[in-house]
Amino acid sequence: MNSAAAGRTTGRIHSWDLSTGVDGPGTRFVLFVSGCPLRCLYCANPDTWHLRDGRETTVDDVMAEIGKYRDFVTTAGGGVTLTGGEPLLQPTFTAVVLRRCKAAGLHTALDTSGFLGTRASDELLADTDLVLLDIKSFNAGTYRRLTGGELAPTLDFATRLDRLGKRMWIRYVLVPGWTDDPEAVEGLARFVTGLGSVERVDVLPFHKLGATKYDALGIPFPLRDTPVPDSRLTERVRTQFRAHGLAAH
Ligand code: SF4
């Protein structure tokens, strides 16, 4: 694909935003790509689930927007993060955006559940500096009930990323009664310890900020009555990861 044709590649996106903290190093331009094959019970972005609800846009348009913030995010030690939804649901669009960001000298991060990891080409990954890999549970049954999908593709993807030496941050959403089981956390910690290219583990306390989106969409928020984790539980889980020598935040 020549660069003019690549720029005309279209994708469906939900929105973009600037963030600092958990979406990769520094301040980031965060692109929310539409469409997701999973249905996590705690999902804070149900408005990104359906590809058809996204706004069709070209890579050129996205890059023009990113260009406005290029100097700002670079100076802030950041870059661009593709998230969603699930960016690998639109692998061609995602690959071209990542390629163009790299060509523009920007740091790139891909936030993914890994469920569609086989759709990520080696070229796409070569243009990705950091993968934020969301491992939603280490128990296959819990993973299925929590997300509607299977755990194995995510673990296969993690192993492939490690083989490629790809830098990873693991993200783990902590939901009382769902992902706080000490044995499952232990299993995940052991698995992650075996991945040499993992730099840190982010334990993200479940929150209900997306509840109003469910109301607006007229769909039930399944975890409405589930408590958010208190700081003691969050610290217990972080400590479990740290006990394996992992940098847990
Ligand atoms: S993978 Fe992410 S966007 Fe998809 S349902 Fe789960 S939390 Fe929501």
PDB file of C-alpha atoms and ligand atoms in Angstrom:
ATOM      1  CA  MET A   1       0.000   0.000   0.000  1.00  0.00           C
ATOM      2  CA  ASN A   2       1.515   3.367  -0.943  1.00  0.00           C
ATOM      3  CA  SER A   3       1.348   6.143   1.612  1.00  0.00           C
ATOM      4  CA  ALA A   4      -1.473   8.066  -0.112  1.00  0.00           C
ATOM      5  CA  ALA A   5      -3.622   4.928  -0.213  1.00  0.00           C
ATOM      6  CA  ALA A   6      -2.682   4.111   3.379  1.00  0.00           C
ATOM      7  CA  GLY A   7      -3.818   7.565   4.459  1.00  0.00           C
ATOM      8  CA  ARG A   8      -7.216   6.949   2.903  1.00  0.00           C
ATOM      9  CA  THR A   9      -7.672   3.750   4.916  1.00  0.00           C
ATOM     10  CA  THR A  10     -10.869   4.132   6.888  1.00  0.00           C
ATOM     11  CA  GLY A  11     -11.778   2.962  10.348  1.00  0.00           C
ATOM     12  CA  ARG A  12     -14.560   3.521  12.805  1.00  0.00           C
ATOM     13  CA  ILE A  13     -13.695   5.410  15.941  1.00  0.00           C
ATOM     14  CA  HIS A  14     -15.582   6.510  19.029  1.00  0.00           C
ATOM     15  CA  SER A  15     -13.526   9.508  20.133  1.00  0.00           C
ATOM     16  CA  TRP A  16     -10.138  10.731  21.262  1.00  0.00           C
ATOM     17  CA  ASP A  17      -8.893  12.297  24.455  1.00  0.00           C
ATOM     18  CA  LEU A  18      -5.742  13.270  26.307  1.00  0.00           C
ATOM     19  CA  SER A  19      -4.758  11.340  29.428  1.00  0.00           C
ATOM     20  CA  THR A  20      -1.908  10.984  31.868  1.00  0.00           C
ATOM     21  CA  GLY A  21      -1.325   7.917  34.003  1.00  0.00           C
ATOM     22  CA  VAL A  22      -2.480   4.450  33.057  1.00  0.00           C
ATOM     23  CA  ASP A  23      -2.556   4.581  29.250  1.00  0.00           C
ATOM     24  CA  GLY A  24       1.223   4.422  28.882  1.00  0.00           C
ATOM     25  CA  PRO A  25       4.106   6.694  29.850  1.00  0.00           C
ATOM     26  CA  GLY A  26       3.646  10.454  29.966  1.00  0.00           C
ATOM     27  CA  THR A  27       0.705  12.394  28.605  1.00  0.00           C
ATOM     28  CA  ARG A  28      -0.981  10.597  25.715  1.00  0.00           C
ATOM     29  CA  PHE A  29      -3.279  11.167  22.821  1.00  0.00           C
ATOM     30  CA  VAL A  30      -5.734   8.312  23.350  1.00  0.00           C
ATOM     31  CA  LEU A  31      -7.737   7.085  20.371  1.00  0.00           C
ATOM     32  CA  PHE A  32     -10.854   5.075  21.195  1.00  0.00           C
ATOM     33  CA  VAL A  33     -11.435   2.671  18.335  1.00  0.00           C
ATOM     34  CA  SER A  34     -14.965   1.296  17.957  1.00  0.00           C
ATOM     35  CA  GLY A  35     -16.052  -2.300  18.234  1.00  0.00           C
ATOM     36  CA  CYS A  36     -15.314  -5.038  20.746  1.00  0.00           C
ATOM     37  CA  PRO A  37     -15.944  -8.789  20.658  1.00  0.00           C
ATOM     38  CA  LEU A  38     -16.050  -9.049  24.475  1.00  0.00           C
ATOM     39  CA  ARG A  39     -18.756  -7.894  26.874  1.00  0.00           C
ATOM     40  CA  CYS A  40     -16.966  -7.411  30.171  1.00  0.00           C
ATOM     41  CA  LEU A  41     -19.485  -7.051  32.966  1.00  0.00           C
ATOM     42  CA  TYR A  42     -17.551  -4.075  34.335  1.00  0.00           C
ATOM     43  CA  CYS A  43     -16.970  -2.366  30.981  1.00  0.00           C
ATOM     44  CA  ALA A  44     -16.869   1.406  31.430  1.00  0.00           C
ATOM     45  CA  ASN A  45     -17.266   2.055  27.707  1.00  0.00           C
ATOM     46  CA  PRO A  46     -20.338   0.180  26.438  1.00  0.00           C
ATOM     47  CA  ASP A  47     -20.753   2.969  23.903  1.00  0.00           C
ATOM     48  CA  THR A  48     -17.699   1.588  22.061  1.00  0.00           C
ATOM     49  CA  TRP A  49     -19.008  -1.970  21.702  1.00  0.00           C
ATOM     50  CA  HIS A  50     -20.592  -1.761  18.276  1.00  0.00           C
ATOM     51  CA  LEU A  51     -18.564  -1.045  15.189  1.00  0.00           C
ATOM     52  CA  ARG A  52     -21.651   0.385  13.495  1.00  0.00           C
ATOM     53  CA  ASP A  53     -21.947   3.120  16.144  1.00  0.00           C
ATOM     54  CA  GLY A  54     -18.451   4.409  15.424  1.00  0.00           C
ATOM     55  CA  ARG A  55     -17.722   7.419  13.240  1.00  0.00           C
ATOM     56  CA  GLU A  56     -16.067   6.490   9.983  1.00  0.00           C
ATOM     57  CA  THR A  57     -12.830   8.385   9.571  1.00  0.00           C
ATOM     58  CA  THR A  58      -9.633   8.155   7.535  1.00  0.00           C
ATOM     59  CA  VAL A  59      -6.140   7.641   8.855  1.00  0.00           C
ATOM     60  CA  ASP A  60      -5.248  11.040   7.391  1.00  0.00           C
ATOM     61  CA  ASP A  61      -7.965  12.688   9.487  1.00  0.00           C
ATOM     62  CA  VAL A  62      -6.773  10.923  12.645  1.00  0.00           C
ATOM     63  CA  MET A  63      -3.174  11.912  11.947  1.00  0.00           C
ATOM     64  CA  ALA A  64      -4.196  15.529  11.379  1.00  0.00           C
ATOM     65  CA  GLU A  65      -5.768  15.541  14.834  1.00  0.00           C
ATOM     66  CA  ILE A  66      -2.772  13.810  16.428  1.00  0.00           C
ATOM     67  CA  GLY A  67      -0.521  16.341  14.692  1.00  0.00           C
ATOM     68  CA  LYS A  68      -2.113  19.153  16.727  1.00  0.00           C
ATOM     69  CA  TYR A  69      -0.879  17.521  19.945  1.00  0.00           C
ATOM     70  CA  ARG A  70       2.379  16.043  18.671  1.00  0.00           C
ATOM     71  CA  ASP A  71       4.730  18.549  20.291  1.00  0.00           C
ATOM     72  CA  PHE A  72       2.704  18.661  23.498  1.00  0.00           C
ATOM     73  CA  VAL A  73       2.659  14.894  24.120  1.00  0.00           C
ATOM     74  CA  THR A  74       6.271  14.465  23.023  1.00  0.00           C
ATOM     75  CA  THR A  75       7.455  17.163  25.417  1.00  0.00           C
ATOM     76  CA  ALA A  76       5.397  15.479  28.159  1.00  0.00           C
ATOM     77  CA  GLY A  77       7.250  12.194  27.571  1.00  0.00           C
ATOM     78  CA  GLY A  78       4.143  10.611  26.100  1.00  0.00           C
ATOM     79  CA  GLY A  79       2.808   9.519  22.765  1.00  0.00           C
ATOM     80  CA  VAL A  80      -0.259   7.892  21.257  1.00  0.00           C
ATOM     81  CA  THR A  81      -2.338   5.049  22.705  1.00  0.00           C
ATOM     82  CA  LEU A  82      -4.888   3.086  20.723  1.00  0.00           C
ATOM     83  CA  THR A  83      -7.646   1.673  22.881  1.00  0.00           C
ATOM     84  CA  GLY A  84     -11.357   1.074  22.575  1.00  0.00           C
ATOM     85  CA  GLY A  85     -13.297  -0.959  22.270  1.00  0.00           C
ATOM     86  CA  GLU A  86     -10.758  -3.351  20.854  1.00  0.00           C
ATOM     87  CA  PRO A  87      -8.290  -1.864  18.347  1.00  0.00           C
ATOM     88  CA  LEU A  88      -7.485  -5.293  16.893  1.00  0.00           C
ATOM     89  CA  LEU A  89     -11.070  -5.616  15.649  1.00  0.00           C
ATOM     90  CA  GLN A  90      -9.929  -3.214  12.890  1.00  0.00           C
ATOM     91  CA  PRO A  91      -6.370  -4.464  12.400  1.00  0.00           C
ATOM     92  CA  THR A  92      -5.642  -2.724   9.094  1.00  0.00           C
ATOM     93  CA  PHE A  93      -6.745   0.696  10.330  1.00  0.00           C
ATOM     94  CA  THR A  94      -4.900   0.186  13.622  1.00  0.00           C
ATOM     95  CA  ALA A  95      -1.735  -0.958  11.827  1.00  0.00           C
ATOM     96  CA  VAL A  96      -1.700   2.064   9.523  1.00  0.00           C
ATOM     97  CA  VAL A  97      -2.267   4.530  12.378  1.00  0.00           C
ATOM     98  CA  LEU A  98       0.568   2.925  14.360  1.00  0.00           C
ATOM     99  CA  ARG A  99       2.836   2.987  11.304  1.00  0.00           C
ATOM    100  CA  ARG A 100       2.132   6.671  10.694  1.00  0.00           C
ATOM    101  CA  CYS A 101       2.701   7.536  14.355  1.00  0.00           C
ATOM    102  CA  LYS A 102       6.048   5.781  14.330  1.00  0.00           C
ATOM    103  CA  ALA A 103       6.974   7.596  11.123  1.00  0.00           C
ATOM    104  CA  ALA A 104       6.121  10.858  12.915  1.00  0.00           C
ATOM    105  CA  GLY A 105       8.498   9.932  15.737  1.00  0.00           C
ATOM    106  CA  LEU A 106       5.756   9.286  18.286  1.00  0.00           C
ATOM    107  CA  HIS A 107       5.836   6.669  21.020  1.00  0.00           C
ATOM    108  CA  THR A 108       3.039   4.146  20.408  1.00  0.00           C
ATOM    109  CA  ALA A 109       1.008   1.983  22.765  1.00  0.00           C
ATOM    110  CA  LEU A 110      -1.727  -0.548  22.034  1.00  0.00           C
ATOM    111  CA  ASP A 111      -4.298  -1.311  24.713  1.00  0.00           C
ATOM    112  CA  THR A 112      -5.868  -4.693  24.013  1.00  0.00           C
ATOM    113  CA  SER A 113      -7.498  -7.670  25.682  1.00  0.00           C
ATOM    114  CA  GLY A 114      -5.404  -9.911  23.433  1.00  0.00           C
ATOM    115  CA  PHE A 115      -8.542 -11.870  22.550  1.00  0.00           C
ATOM    116  CA  LEU A 116      -7.933 -11.048  18.869  1.00  0.00           C
ATOM    117  CA  GLY A 117      -4.152 -11.222  19.181  1.00  0.00           C
ATOM    118  CA  THR A 118      -3.804 -13.403  16.101  1.00  0.00           C
ATOM    119  CA  ARG A 119      -5.041 -10.438  14.047  1.00  0.00           C
ATOM    120  CA  ALA A 120      -1.977  -8.410  15.017  1.00  0.00           C
ATOM    121  CA  SER A 121       0.685  -8.893  12.349  1.00  0.00           C
ATOM    122  CA  ASP A 122       4.350  -8.841  13.259  1.00  0.00           C
ATOM    123  CA  GLU A 123       4.537  -5.553  11.322  1.00  0.00           C
ATOM    124  CA  LEU A 124       1.794  -4.029  13.472  1.00  0.00           C
ATOM    125  CA  LEU A 125       3.643  -5.123  16.577  1.00  0.00           C
ATOM    126  CA  ALA A 126       6.937  -3.782  15.246  1.00  0.00           C
ATOM    127  CA  ASP A 127       5.246  -0.366  15.103  1.00  0.00           C
ATOM    128  CA  THR A 128       4.014  -0.740  18.689  1.00  0.00           C
ATOM    129  CA  ASP A 129       6.450   0.347  21.388  1.00  0.00           C
ATOM    130  CA  LEU A 130       4.350  -0.869  24.291  1.00  0.00           C
ATOM    131  CA  VAL A 131       1.426  -3.267  24.658  1.00  0.00           C
ATOM    132  CA  LEU A 132      -1.018  -2.661  27.501  1.00  0.00           C
ATOM    133  CA  LEU A 133      -2.345  -6.173  27.847  1.00  0.00           C
ATOM    134  CA  ASP A 134      -5.594  -6.519  29.771  1.00  0.00           C
ATOM    135  CA  ILE A 135      -5.740  -9.938  31.408  1.00  0.00           C
ATOM    136  CA  LYS A 136      -9.187  -9.964  32.901  1.00  0.00           C
ATOM    137  CA  SER A 137      -8.920 -13.147  34.942  1.00  0.00           C
ATOM    138  CA  PHE A 138      -6.528 -16.062  35.145  1.00  0.00           C
ATOM    139  CA  ASN A 139      -9.365 -18.502  35.764  1.00  0.00           C
ATOM    140  CA  ALA A 140     -10.811 -19.706  32.447  1.00  0.00           C
ATOM    141  CA  GLY A 141     -14.335 -20.106  33.853  1.00  0.00           C
ATOM    142  CA  THR A 142     -14.327 -16.702  35.509  1.00  0.00           C
ATOM    143  CA  TYR A 143     -12.915 -15.154  32.333  1.00  0.00           C
ATOM    144  CA  ARG A 144     -15.788 -16.642  30.333  1.00  0.00           C
ATOM    145  CA  ARG A 145     -18.458 -15.449  32.762  1.00  0.00           C
ATOM    146  CA  LEU A 146     -16.858 -12.029  33.126  1.00  0.00           C
ATOM    147  CA  THR A 147     -16.173 -11.289  29.455  1.00  0.00           C
ATOM    148  CA  GLY A 148     -18.153 -13.742  27.317  1.00  0.00           C
ATOM    149  CA  GLY A 149     -14.866 -14.838  25.711  1.00  0.00           C
ATOM    150  CA  GLU A 150     -12.082 -17.351  26.208  1.00  0.00           C
ATOM    151  CA  LEU A 151      -8.883 -16.761  28.181  1.00  0.00           C
ATOM    152  CA  ALA A 152      -6.509 -18.891  26.070  1.00  0.00           C
ATOM    153  CA  PRO A 153      -6.048 -16.424  23.141  1.00  0.00           C
ATOM    154  CA  THR A 154      -4.882 -13.739  25.573  1.00  0.00           C
ATOM    155  CA  LEU A 155      -2.310 -16.024  27.174  1.00  0.00           C
ATOM    156  CA  ASP A 156      -1.112 -17.154  23.719  1.00  0.00           C
ATOM    157  CA  PHE A 157      -0.756 -13.513  22.695  1.00  0.00           C
ATOM    158  CA  ALA A 158       1.200 -12.702  25.868  1.00  0.00           C
ATOM    159  CA  THR A 159       3.578 -15.561  25.124  1.00  0.00           C
ATOM    160  CA  ARG A 160       4.042 -14.363  21.546  1.00  0.00           C
ATOM    161  CA  LEU A 161       4.716 -10.799  22.700  1.00  0.00           C
ATOM    162  CA  ASP A 162       7.285 -12.080  25.139  1.00  0.00           C
ATOM    163  CA  ARG A 163       8.989 -14.110  22.399  1.00  0.00           C
ATOM    164  CA  LEU A 164       9.179 -10.912  20.348  1.00  0.00           C
ATOM    165  CA  GLY A 165      10.645  -9.066  23.331  1.00  0.00           C
ATOM    166  CA  LYS A 166       7.754  -6.604  23.182  1.00  0.00           C
ATOM    167  CA  ARG A 167       7.476  -4.311  26.181  1.00  0.00           C
ATOM    168  CA  MET A 168       4.284  -4.982  28.120  1.00  0.00           C
ATOM    169  CA  TRP A 169       2.289  -3.496  30.941  1.00  0.00           C
ATOM    170  CA  ILE A 170      -0.295  -5.899  32.323  1.00  0.00           C
ATOM    171  CA  ARG A 171      -3.622  -4.402  33.347  1.00  0.00           C
ATOM    172  CA  TYR A 172      -5.818  -6.194  35.826  1.00  0.00           C
ATOM    173  CA  VAL A 173      -9.204  -4.818  36.808  1.00  0.00           C
ATOM    174  CA  LEU A 174      -9.926  -5.740  40.395  1.00  0.00           C
ATOM    175  CA  VAL A 175     -13.582  -6.573  41.033  1.00  0.00           C
ATOM    176  CA  PRO A 176     -14.622  -7.857  44.478  1.00  0.00           C
ATOM    177  CA  GLY A 177     -16.092 -11.337  44.186  1.00  0.00           C
ATOM    178  CA  TRP A 178     -14.847 -11.714  40.607  1.00  0.00           C
ATOM    179  CA  THR A 179     -11.112 -11.129  40.322  1.00  0.00           C
ATOM    180  CA  ASP A 180      -9.945 -10.961  43.925  1.00  0.00           C
ATOM    181  CA  ASP A 181      -9.593 -14.721  44.398  1.00  0.00           C
ATOM    182  CA  PRO A 182      -6.074 -15.131  45.867  1.00  0.00           C
ATOM    183  CA  GLU A 183      -5.408 -18.351  43.949  1.00  0.00           C
ATOM    184  CA  ALA A 184      -6.282 -16.832  40.590  1.00  0.00           C
ATOM    185  CA  VAL A 185      -4.136 -13.788  41.385  1.00  0.00           C
ATOM    186  CA  GLU A 186      -1.278 -16.127  42.338  1.00  0.00           C
ATOM    187  CA  GLY A 187      -1.652 -18.009  39.065  1.00  0.00           C
ATOM    188  CA  LEU A 188      -1.577 -14.795  37.087  1.00  0.00           C
ATOM    189  CA  ALA A 189       1.411 -13.485  39.030  1.00  0.00           C
ATOM    190  CA  ARG A 190       3.336 -16.690  38.308  1.00  0.00           C
ATOM    191  CA  PHE A 191       2.416 -16.542  34.622  1.00  0.00           C
ATOM    192  CA  VAL A 192       3.443 -12.899  34.344  1.00  0.00           C
ATOM    193  CA  THR A 193       6.725 -13.546  36.152  1.00  0.00           C
ATOM    194  CA  GLY A 194       7.597 -15.913  33.312  1.00  0.00           C
ATOM    195  CA  LEU A 195       7.195 -13.094  30.783  1.00  0.00           C
ATOM    196  CA  GLY A 196      10.526 -11.300  30.758  1.00  0.00           C
ATOM    197  CA  SER A 197       9.272  -8.281  28.838  1.00  0.00           C
ATOM    198  CA  VAL A 198       6.613  -7.232  31.356  1.00  0.00           C
ATOM    199  CA  GLU A 199       7.612  -3.938  32.962  1.00  0.00           C
ATOM    200  CA  ARG A 200       4.757  -3.430  35.367  1.00  0.00           C
ATOM    201  CA  VAL A 201       1.355  -4.620  36.488  1.00  0.00           C
ATOM    202  CA  ASP A 202      -1.411  -2.082  36.942  1.00  0.00           C
ATOM    203  CA  VAL A 203      -4.093  -3.239  39.352  1.00  0.00           C
ATOM    204  CA  LEU A 204      -7.050  -1.064  38.411  1.00  0.00           C
ATOM    205  CA  PRO A 205      -9.831  -0.857  41.004  1.00  0.00           C
ATOM    206  CA  PHE A 206     -13.245  -1.496  39.450  1.00  0.00           C
ATOM    207  CA  HIS A 207     -15.356   1.668  39.307  1.00  0.00           C
ATOM    208  CA  LYS A 208     -18.875   2.551  38.232  1.00  0.00           C
ATOM    209  CA  LEU A 209     -18.221   5.706  36.265  1.00  0.00           C
ATOM    210  CA  GLY A 210     -19.687   4.060  33.177  1.00  0.00           C
ATOM    211  CA  ALA A 211     -23.083   3.422  34.842  1.00  0.00           C
ATOM    212  CA  THR A 212     -24.664   6.520  33.297  1.00  0.00           C
ATOM    213  CA  LYS A 213     -23.664   5.284  29.838  1.00  0.00           C
ATOM    214  CA  TYR A 214     -25.607   2.073  30.435  1.00  0.00           C
ATOM    215  CA  ASP A 215     -28.597   4.158  31.500  1.00  0.00           C
ATOM    216  CA  ALA A 216     -28.319   6.278  28.358  1.00  0.00           C
ATOM    217  CA  LEU A 217     -28.090   3.160  26.180  1.00  0.00           C
ATOM    218  CA  GLY A 218     -31.016   1.552  27.984  1.00  0.00           C
ATOM    219  CA  ILE A 219     -29.074  -1.576  28.891  1.00  0.00           C
ATOM    220  CA  PRO A 220     -28.591  -2.958  32.388  1.00  0.00           C
ATOM    221  CA  PHE A 221     -25.247  -2.414  34.112  1.00  0.00           C
ATOM    222  CA  PRO A 222     -24.653  -5.911  35.511  1.00  0.00           C
ATOM    223  CA  LEU A 223     -22.300  -4.861  38.319  1.00  0.00           C
ATOM    224  CA  ARG A 224     -24.387  -1.956  39.577  1.00  0.00           C
ATOM    225  CA  ASP A 225     -24.662  -3.523  43.030  1.00  0.00           C
ATOM    226  CA  THR A 226     -21.111  -4.867  43.168  1.00  0.00           C
ATOM    227  CA  PRO A 227     -18.981  -2.915  45.642  1.00  0.00           C
ATOM    228  CA  VAL A 228     -15.835  -1.180  44.468  1.00  0.00           C
ATOM    229  CA  PRO A 229     -12.685  -2.569  46.099  1.00  0.00           C
ATOM    230  CA  ASP A 230     -11.435  -0.771  49.185  1.00  0.00           C
ATOM    231  CA  SER A 231      -7.805   0.260  49.464  1.00  0.00           C
ATOM    232  CA  ARG A 232      -6.989  -2.722  51.684  1.00  0.00           C
ATOM    233  CA  LEU A 233      -8.106  -5.229  49.050  1.00  0.00           C
ATOM    234  CA  THR A 234      -6.337  -3.321  46.284  1.00  0.00           C
ATOM    235  CA  GLU A 235      -3.134  -3.269  48.316  1.00  0.00           C
ATOM    236  CA  ARG A 236      -3.459  -6.997  49.088  1.00  0.00           C
ATOM    237  CA  VAL A 237      -3.579  -7.824  45.392  1.00  0.00           C
ATOM    238  CA  ARG A 238      -0.730  -5.456  44.521  1.00  0.00           C
ATOM    239  CA  THR A 239       1.313  -7.024  47.315  1.00  0.00           C
ATOM    240  CA  GLN A 240       0.656 -10.474  45.831  1.00  0.00           C
ATOM    241  CA  PHE A 241       2.161  -9.350  42.531  1.00  0.00           C
ATOM    242  CA  ARG A 242       5.056  -7.620  44.277  1.00  0.00           C
ATOM    243  CA  ALA A 243       5.852 -10.818  46.179  1.00  0.00           C
ATOM    244  CA  HIS A 244       6.783 -12.259  42.768  1.00  0.00           C
ATOM    245  CA  GLY A 245       9.187  -9.402  42.098  1.00  0.00           C
ATOM    246  CA  LEU A 246       6.752  -7.574  39.823  1.00  0.00           C
ATOM    247  CA  ALA A 247       6.372  -3.778  39.825  1.00  0.00           C
ATOM    248  CA  ALA A 248       2.699  -3.487  40.738  1.00  0.00           C
ATOM    249  CA  HIS A 249       0.881  -0.167  40.902  1.00  0.00           C
TER     250      HIS A 249
HETATM  251  S1  SF4 B   1     -12.553  -5.528  26.327  1.00  0.00           S
HETATM  252 FE1  SF4 B   1     -12.645  -3.412  27.049  1.00  0.00          FE
HETATM  253  S2  SF4 B   1     -14.112  -2.375  25.671  1.00  0.00           S
HETATM  254 FE2  SF4 B   1     -14.374  -4.593  25.404  1.00  0.00          FE
HETATM  255  S3  SF4 B   1     -16.061  -5.098  26.781  1.00  0.00           S
HETATM  256 FE3  SF4 B   1     -14.143  -5.469  27.881  1.00  0.00          FE
HETATM  257  S4  SF4 B   1     -13.722  -3.567  29.016  1.00  0.00           S
HETATM  258 FE4  SF4 B   1     -15.261  -3.110  27.424  1.00  0.00          FE
END
